[in-house]
Amino acid sequence: MKTETLTDPATLPDASGHFGPYGGRYVPETLMTTLLDLEAAYREAKEDPQYQREVDWFLRHYAGRPTELYFAEQLTERLGGAKIYLKREDLLHTGAHKINNVIGQILLAKRLGKKRIIAETGAGQHGVATAAACAKFGLECVIYMGAVDMERQALNVFRMRLCGAEVRGVESGQKTLKDAVNEAMRDWVASSRNTHYILGSALGAHPFPMMVRDFHRVIGRETREQILELEGRLPDEMAACVGGGSNAIGFFHEFLGEPSVRLVGVEAGGRGISRGEHAARFEGGRMGVLQGCRTYILQNDDGQIELTHSVSAGLDYAAVGPEHAYYRDAGRIEYGYACDRDVLGAFRLLCETEGILPALESTHAIAYAARRVPEMGRDQILCLNLSGRGDKDVSQVAKMMEEAAE
Ligand SMILES: *Cc1c(COP(=O)(O)O)cnc(C)c1O
């Protein structure tokens, strides 16, 4: 482990928003002032106990924190190795960890006097969390969503509309998440005077990767406290799925300075690691710039963004958060992937052993555990972040099981 050569996690990113060579602020000139104002407002809010109390209050009473760190005894018995604990972010309001970030940002928008909120969404989980919070705070809400995703996730579109959000279908490009982000950025360039853009993952231009990470760090802080109380020691290993990387970095951050704790991010292997069939940026990607930051990106030799595929829409994106790229190079966080087929098996496994229906995104971490746990000793401890619940995925899983049985 090369941890001693690492910069202290508490000092990252640097003043210009860089994690080593990654991150930064690659945006049109017109957005520069907006991002600088946002960063200044965030740094001020962070030091304001009143703001912190407000965030904590809404996390507890609206979102449902703290979440359980739950000993999955039957799953542990079935896999026959390390003790498995699940951090139950799936129990949060609106069904995933996304609400942690939304609450932090919406309270920041309130401080800034912004009356209108925009956001992008892929599978719809970030859109639903944003729409719910906008209803709660009485703010105008516009969600950008690719037309293809709107069709695939019709239920979440309806949820957002029930909360009073306007969902705008995006017809450009592949009509999925990347195109929705482009439209949201375009809106923000014209509207930033009265509008805040709630970006949904630890991605994009500085200060978003830092800010979104900070709002999810509560996951790791709770986990540390809970495992110390339950086991009297830190876990040997922790794993989480990585889309943009927000749930994973929030879960890991508290442990980056603990060399005895192995940290593993699990990307989407899709139908296998060949061009266009997966979203494992650390398998086939290289450094480039996409949507505001420099990071690992799946691109061809001309720098064109490649098509991606994953069974889980929430992991189906060509770029990974810049902080992950940094810790990957430094050797502090390791990355693997799980393929669609293994994810389907792991989904069944958790339903059958624990009666918990995980989101297909989170199921990538379960699939990793199914492989890893039997190699570990029974006296060891593995903590998994269960980033969301699977209600949204049930009809898709039914269809896949039917196809698999044929
Ligand atoms: C959005 C989502 C993800 C992927 O986003 P990260 O920023 O990588 O956490 C993972 N799990 C669930 C349940 C999600 O909704």
Coordinates of C-alpha atoms and ligand atoms in Angstrom, one line a residue:
M1 CA 0.0 0.0 0.0
K2 CA 1.4 3.3 -1.1
T3 CA -0.7 5.3 1.4
E4 CA 2.2 7.2 2.9
T5 CA 2.9 8.9 -0.4
L6 CA -0.7 10.1 -0.6
T7 CA -1.9 13.6 0.1
D8 CA -4.0 13.8 3.2
P9 CA -7.6 13.0 2.2
A10 CA -8.7 16.1 4.2
T11 CA -6.8 18.4 1.9
L12 CA -8.1 17.1 -1.4
P13 CA -9.0 18.5 -3.8
D14 CA -6.5 21.4 -4.0
A15 CA -7.6 25.0 -4.4
S16 CA -8.2 24.6 -8.1
G17 CA -10.3 21.5 -7.6
H18 CA -7.7 18.9 -8.6
F19 CA -7.1 15.5 -7.2
G20 CA -3.6 15.0 -8.6
P21 CA -4.0 15.3 -12.4
Y22 CA -7.8 14.8 -12.2
G23 CA -10.8 17.0 -11.6
G24 CA -10.6 20.7 -12.4
R25 CA -13.1 23.1 -14.0
Y26 CA -13.5 22.6 -17.8
V27 CA -16.6 24.7 -18.5
P28 CA -17.6 27.6 -20.8
E29 CA -16.4 31.0 -19.6
T30 CA -20.0 31.9 -18.8
L31 CA -20.3 29.3 -16.0
M32 CA -17.0 30.2 -14.3
T33 CA -18.4 33.0 -12.1
T34 CA -21.4 30.8 -11.1
L35 CA -19.0 27.9 -10.1
L36 CA -16.7 30.3 -8.1
D37 CA -19.7 31.8 -6.3
L38 CA -21.1 28.3 -5.5
E39 CA -17.7 27.2 -4.1
A40 CA -17.4 30.3 -1.9
A41 CA -21.0 29.8 -0.7
Y42 CA -20.3 26.2 0.1
R43 CA -17.1 26.9 2.0
E44 CA -18.9 29.5 4.1
A45 CA -21.9 27.2 4.7
K46 CA -19.6 24.3 5.8
E47 CA -18.2 26.5 8.6
D48 CA -21.7 27.7 9.7
P49 CA -23.1 25.6 12.6
Q50 CA -26.6 26.8 11.7
Y51 CA -26.3 25.3 8.2
Q52 CA -24.8 22.1 9.6
R53 CA -27.7 21.7 12.1
E54 CA -30.2 22.2 9.3
V55 CA -28.6 19.6 7.1
D56 CA -28.5 17.1 10.1
W57 CA -32.1 17.8 11.0
F58 CA -33.4 17.1 7.5
L59 CA -31.2 14.0 7.2
R60 CA -32.7 12.6 10.4
H61 CA -36.3 13.6 10.2
Y62 CA -36.9 13.8 6.4
A63 CA -34.5 11.2 4.9
G64 CA -34.4 8.7 7.8
R65 CA -30.8 8.8 9.1
P66 CA -28.9 7.1 10.6
T67 CA -29.3 4.0 8.5
E68 CA -28.7 0.5 10.0
L69 CA -25.4 -1.3 9.7
Y70 CA -27.0 -4.7 9.4
F71 CA -25.3 -8.1 10.0
A72 CA -26.4 -10.3 7.1
E73 CA -26.3 -13.5 9.0
Q74 CA -28.0 -15.8 6.4
L75 CA -26.0 -14.4 3.5
T76 CA -22.8 -14.9 5.6
E77 CA -23.7 -18.5 6.4
R78 CA -24.5 -19.2 2.7
L79 CA -21.2 -17.8 1.4
G80 CA -19.2 -19.4 4.2
G81 CA -16.4 -16.8 4.8
A82 CA -16.1 -13.3 6.2
K83 CA -18.9 -11.8 8.3
I84 CA -21.0 -9.5 6.0
Y85 CA -22.5 -6.2 7.1
L86 CA -24.8 -4.2 4.9
K87 CA -25.0 -0.4 5.2
R88 CA -28.7 0.1 4.6
E89 CA -28.8 3.3 2.4
D90 CA -31.7 1.5 0.7
L91 CA -33.9 2.4 3.6
L92 CA -33.6 6.1 3.0
H93 CA -36.5 8.2 1.8
T94 CA -37.0 8.0 -2.0
G95 CA -35.0 4.7 -2.0
A96 CA -31.3 5.5 -2.4
H97 CA -28.4 7.4 -1.0
K98 CA -29.1 10.2 -3.5
I99 CA -31.2 12.1 -0.9
N100 CA -28.1 12.9 1.3
N101 CA -26.6 15.0 -1.5
V102 CA -29.9 16.6 -2.5
I103 CA -30.6 17.8 1.1
G104 CA -27.2 19.4 1.3
Q105 CA -27.5 21.1 -2.0
I106 CA -31.0 22.3 -1.7
L107 CA -30.3 24.0 1.7
L108 CA -27.3 25.6 0.0
A109 CA -29.6 26.8 -2.8
K110 CA -31.9 28.3 -0.2
R111 CA -29.0 30.2 1.4
L112 CA -28.1 31.5 -2.1
G113 CA -31.7 32.7 -2.6
K114 CA -32.2 30.5 -5.7
K115 CA -35.9 29.8 -6.4
R116 CA -35.5 27.3 -9.2
I117 CA -33.7 23.9 -9.2
I118 CA -32.6 21.9 -12.2
A119 CA -31.1 18.4 -12.3
E120 CA -30.2 15.6 -14.6
T121 CA -31.2 12.0 -14.1
G122 CA -30.5 8.7 -15.7
A123 CA -32.5 5.9 -14.0
G124 CA -34.5 8.5 -12.2
Q125 CA -33.4 8.0 -8.6
H126 CA -31.6 11.4 -8.5
G127 CA -34.6 13.0 -10.2
V128 CA -37.0 11.6 -7.7
A129 CA -35.0 12.7 -4.7
T130 CA -34.6 16.2 -6.2
A131 CA -38.3 16.4 -7.1
A132 CA -39.3 15.3 -3.6
A133 CA -37.1 17.8 -1.9
C134 CA -38.3 20.6 -4.2
A135 CA -41.9 19.8 -3.2
K136 CA -40.9 19.9 0.4
F137 CA -39.1 23.3 0.1
G138 CA -41.6 24.8 -2.4
L139 CA -39.0 25.3 -5.2
E140 CA -39.7 25.2 -8.9
C141 CA -38.1 22.0 -10.3
V142 CA -37.0 21.0 -13.8
I143 CA -35.5 17.5 -14.4
Y144 CA -33.7 16.7 -17.7
M145 CA -33.9 13.1 -18.7
G146 CA -33.0 11.3 -21.9
A147 CA -36.0 10.2 -23.9
V148 CA -34.8 6.6 -23.9
D149 CA -34.4 6.6 -20.1
M150 CA -37.9 8.2 -19.8
E151 CA -39.3 5.2 -21.6
R152 CA -37.3 2.7 -19.6
Q153 CA -38.1 4.3 -16.2
A154 CA -41.7 5.5 -16.7
L155 CA -42.6 4.9 -13.1
N156 CA -39.9 7.3 -11.8
V157 CA -41.0 9.9 -14.4
F158 CA -44.5 9.6 -12.9
R159 CA -43.1 9.9 -9.4
M160 CA -41.3 13.2 -10.3
R161 CA -44.4 14.6 -11.9
L162 CA -46.5 13.7 -8.8
C163 CA -44.1 15.8 -6.8
G164 CA -44.7 18.8 -9.1
A165 CA -41.5 18.6 -11.2
E166 CA -41.4 19.3 -14.9
V167 CA -39.6 16.4 -16.6
R168 CA -38.0 17.5 -19.9
G169 CA -37.2 14.7 -22.4
V170 CA -33.9 15.1 -24.1
E171 CA -33.9 14.0 -27.8
S172 CA -30.2 14.6 -28.7
G173 CA -27.4 12.1 -28.9
Q174 CA -28.0 8.7 -27.4
K175 CA -31.0 10.2 -25.5
T176 CA -29.6 9.0 -22.2
L177 CA -27.8 10.4 -19.1
K178 CA -24.8 12.2 -20.9
D179 CA -27.3 14.1 -23.1
A180 CA -29.4 15.0 -20.1
V181 CA -26.3 16.5 -18.4
N182 CA -25.6 18.6 -21.6
E183 CA -29.1 20.0 -21.5
A184 CA -29.0 20.8 -17.8
M185 CA -25.6 22.6 -18.3
R186 CA -27.1 24.6 -21.3
D187 CA -30.1 25.6 -19.1
W188 CA -27.7 26.7 -16.3
V189 CA -25.6 28.9 -18.5
A190 CA -28.7 30.9 -19.3
S191 CA -30.4 30.7 -15.9
S192 CA -27.8 30.6 -13.1
R193 CA -28.9 34.0 -11.7
N194 CA -32.0 32.4 -10.1
T195 CA -31.3 28.7 -10.6
H196 CA -29.2 26.1 -8.8
Y197 CA -28.1 22.9 -10.6
I198 CA -28.1 19.9 -8.3
L199 CA -25.6 17.6 -9.9
G200 CA -26.3 14.0 -8.9
S201 CA -22.9 12.3 -8.5
A202 CA -19.3 13.1 -7.5
L203 CA -18.6 14.3 -11.0
G204 CA -18.5 17.4 -13.2
A205 CA -16.7 20.6 -12.6
H206 CA -15.2 21.7 -9.2
P207 CA -16.7 22.2 -6.6
F208 CA -19.3 19.4 -7.4
P209 CA -17.0 16.3 -6.9
M210 CA -15.9 17.7 -3.5
M211 CA -19.3 18.9 -2.4
V212 CA -21.2 15.8 -3.4
R213 CA -18.6 13.7 -1.7
D214 CA -18.9 15.7 1.5
F215 CA -22.6 15.3 1.6
H216 CA -22.3 11.5 1.4
R217 CA -19.5 11.2 4.0
V218 CA -22.1 10.7 6.6
I219 CA -22.4 7.1 5.3
G220 CA -18.8 6.3 6.3
R221 CA -18.9 8.3 9.5
E222 CA -21.9 6.3 10.7
T223 CA -20.4 3.0 9.5
R224 CA -17.2 3.6 11.5
E225 CA -19.2 4.3 14.7
Q226 CA -21.5 1.4 14.1
I227 CA -18.9 -1.3 13.4
L228 CA -16.8 -0.2 16.4
E229 CA -19.9 -0.6 18.5
L230 CA -20.9 -3.9 17.0
E231 CA -17.4 -5.5 16.6
G232 CA -15.1 -3.4 18.6
R233 CA -12.8 -3.0 15.5
L234 CA -12.7 -1.7 11.9
P235 CA -13.7 -3.9 9.0
D236 CA -11.0 -5.8 7.0
E237 CA -12.6 -4.8 3.8
M238 CA -15.3 -2.5 2.3
A239 CA -16.9 -2.6 -1.1
A240 CA -19.4 -0.4 -3.0
C241 CA -20.6 0.0 -6.6
V242 CA -19.2 2.8 -8.6
G243 CA -21.2 4.8 -11.2
G244 CA -20.1 8.4 -10.9
G245 CA -18.8 7.3 -7.6
S246 CA -20.8 9.2 -5.0
N247 CA -22.0 6.4 -2.7
A248 CA -18.6 4.7 -2.8
I249 CA -16.5 7.8 -2.0
G250 CA -19.0 8.7 0.8
F251 CA -18.7 5.2 2.2
F252 CA -14.9 5.0 1.9
H253 CA -13.7 8.5 2.8
E254 CA -13.6 8.0 6.6
F255 CA -11.4 5.0 6.0
L256 CA -8.9 6.3 3.5
G257 CA -6.3 6.9 6.2
E258 CA -6.7 3.4 7.7
P259 CA -4.3 1.2 5.8
S260 CA -5.6 -2.0 7.5
V261 CA -9.0 -1.5 5.7
R262 CA -9.0 -2.7 2.1
L263 CA -11.3 -0.6 -0.1
V264 CA -12.8 -2.0 -3.3
G265 CA -15.0 -0.2 -5.9
V266 CA -17.1 -2.3 -8.2
E267 CA -17.9 -1.0 -11.8
A268 CA -20.4 -2.3 -14.3
G269 CA -18.9 -5.1 -16.5
G270 CA -22.1 -5.3 -18.6
R271 CA -22.0 -8.0 -21.1
G272 CA -18.3 -8.3 -20.8
I273 CA -15.2 -6.1 -21.2
S274 CA -15.3 -5.4 -24.9
R275 CA -15.9 -2.1 -26.7
G276 CA -19.4 -0.7 -26.1
E277 CA -20.6 -3.6 -23.9
H278 CA -19.7 -2.3 -20.5
A279 CA -19.2 0.8 -18.3
A280 CA -16.0 -0.2 -16.4
R281 CA -13.9 2.9 -17.0
F282 CA -10.8 1.5 -15.2
E283 CA -10.8 -1.5 -17.6
G284 CA -11.0 0.1 -21.0
G285 CA -10.8 3.9 -20.3
R286 CA -8.1 6.5 -20.4
M287 CA -7.7 10.1 -19.2
G288 CA -9.8 12.7 -21.0
V289 CA -12.2 15.5 -20.3
L290 CA -15.9 15.1 -20.1
Q291 CA -18.7 17.4 -18.8
G292 CA -16.4 19.6 -16.8
C293 CA -13.7 17.4 -15.4
R294 CA -10.6 15.4 -16.3
T295 CA -10.9 11.8 -15.4
Y296 CA -10.9 8.2 -16.7
I297 CA -13.3 8.0 -19.7
L298 CA -14.4 5.3 -22.1
Q299 CA -13.4 6.8 -25.5
N300 CA -12.1 5.7 -28.8
D301 CA -8.8 6.7 -30.4
D302 CA -10.2 10.0 -31.7
G303 CA -11.5 10.9 -28.3
Q304 CA -15.2 10.2 -29.2
I305 CA -17.1 9.0 -26.2
E306 CA -17.9 5.3 -26.5
L307 CA -21.3 3.6 -26.1
T308 CA -21.7 2.0 -22.7
H309 CA -23.9 -0.8 -21.4
S310 CA -25.0 -2.0 -18.0
V311 CA -28.1 -3.8 -16.7
S312 CA -28.3 -1.0 -14.1
A313 CA -29.0 2.5 -15.6
G314 CA -27.3 4.2 -12.6
L315 CA -23.9 2.8 -13.5
D316 CA -24.2 3.3 -17.2
Y317 CA -22.0 6.3 -17.8
A318 CA -18.7 6.8 -19.7
A319 CA -16.8 8.8 -17.0
V320 CA -15.9 8.1 -13.3
G321 CA -15.6 10.7 -10.5
P322 CA -12.1 12.3 -10.5
E323 CA -11.3 11.4 -6.9
H324 CA -11.7 7.7 -7.7
A325 CA -9.2 8.1 -10.6
Y326 CA -6.7 9.6 -8.1
Y327 CA -7.0 6.9 -5.5
R328 CA -6.9 4.3 -8.1
D329 CA -3.5 5.6 -9.4
A330 CA -2.3 5.9 -5.8
G331 CA -3.2 2.2 -5.2
R332 CA -5.4 3.2 -2.2
I333 CA -8.7 2.0 -3.7
E334 CA -8.8 -1.1 -5.8
Y335 CA -11.4 -1.6 -8.6
G336 CA -13.1 -4.6 -10.0
Y337 CA -16.3 -5.2 -12.0
A338 CA -19.3 -7.4 -12.0
C339 CA -21.1 -8.5 -15.2
D340 CA -24.8 -8.4 -15.8
R341 CA -25.2 -12.2 -15.4
D342 CA -23.5 -12.3 -12.0
V343 CA -25.6 -9.3 -10.9
L344 CA -28.8 -11.2 -11.7
G345 CA -27.6 -14.2 -9.6
A346 CA -26.6 -11.9 -6.8
F347 CA -30.0 -10.2 -6.8
R348 CA -31.6 -13.6 -6.3
L349 CA -29.1 -14.5 -3.6
L350 CA -29.9 -11.4 -1.4
C351 CA -33.6 -11.8 -1.9
E352 CA -33.5 -15.5 -0.9
T353 CA -31.1 -15.2 2.0
E354 CA -32.1 -11.9 3.6
G355 CA -35.5 -10.9 2.1
I356 CA -33.9 -7.7 0.8
L357 CA -34.4 -6.5 -2.8
P358 CA -31.4 -4.5 -3.7
A359 CA -31.1 -1.9 -6.5
L360 CA -29.3 -3.4 -9.5
E361 CA -26.6 -0.8 -9.0
S362 CA -26.0 -1.9 -5.4
T363 CA -26.2 -5.6 -6.5
H364 CA -22.8 -5.2 -8.2
A365 CA -21.3 -5.0 -4.6
I366 CA -23.2 -8.1 -3.6
A367 CA -21.9 -9.9 -6.7
Y368 CA -18.4 -8.9 -5.7
A369 CA -19.0 -10.3 -2.2
A370 CA -20.3 -13.6 -3.6
R371 CA -16.9 -14.1 -5.3
R372 CA -14.7 -12.6 -2.5
V373 CA -16.2 -13.8 0.8
P374 CA -15.4 -17.5 0.4
E375 CA -11.7 -16.6 0.0
M376 CA -11.8 -14.7 3.3
G377 CA -11.6 -16.1 6.9
R378 CA -14.6 -16.5 9.1
D379 CA -12.9 -14.1 11.6
Q380 CA -12.8 -11.3 9.0
I381 CA -15.3 -8.6 8.3
L382 CA -16.6 -7.2 5.0
C383 CA -18.9 -4.1 4.9
L384 CA -20.9 -3.5 1.8
N385 CA -22.8 -0.3 0.9
L386 CA -26.3 -1.1 -0.1
S387 CA -26.8 2.1 -2.0
G388 CA -30.5 1.7 -2.9
R389 CA -33.5 -0.6 -3.0
G390 CA -34.7 -2.6 -6.0
D391 CA -38.4 -1.8 -6.2
K392 CA -37.7 0.2 -9.4
D393 CA -35.9 -2.8 -11.0
V394 CA -38.4 -5.6 -10.3
S395 CA -40.1 -5.7 -13.7
Q396 CA -36.8 -5.5 -15.5
V397 CA -35.4 -8.4 -13.4
A398 CA -38.6 -10.4 -14.1
K399 CA -38.0 -9.9 -17.8
M400 CA -34.3 -10.9 -17.6
M401 CA -35.1 -14.0 -15.6
E402 CA -37.6 -15.1 -18.2
E403 CA -35.0 -14.6 -20.9
A404 CA -32.4 -16.4 -19.0
A405 CA -34.8 -19.4 -18.5
E406 CA -35.4 -19.7 -22.2
Ligands
LIG1 C1 -27.4 6.6 -8.8 C2 -27.2 5.3 -8.1 C3 -25.9 4.7 -8.1 C4 -24.7 5.3 -8.9 O1 -24.2 6.5 -8.5 P1 -22.9 6.8 -7.6 O2 -22.7 8.2 -7.7 O3 -21.8 5.9 -8.2 O4 -23.2 6.3 -6.2 C5 -25.7 3.6 -7.3 N1 -26.7 3.0 -6.6 C6 -27.9 3.6 -6.6 C7 -29.0 2.9 -5.9 C8 -28.2 4.7 -7.4 O5 -29.5 5.2 -7.4

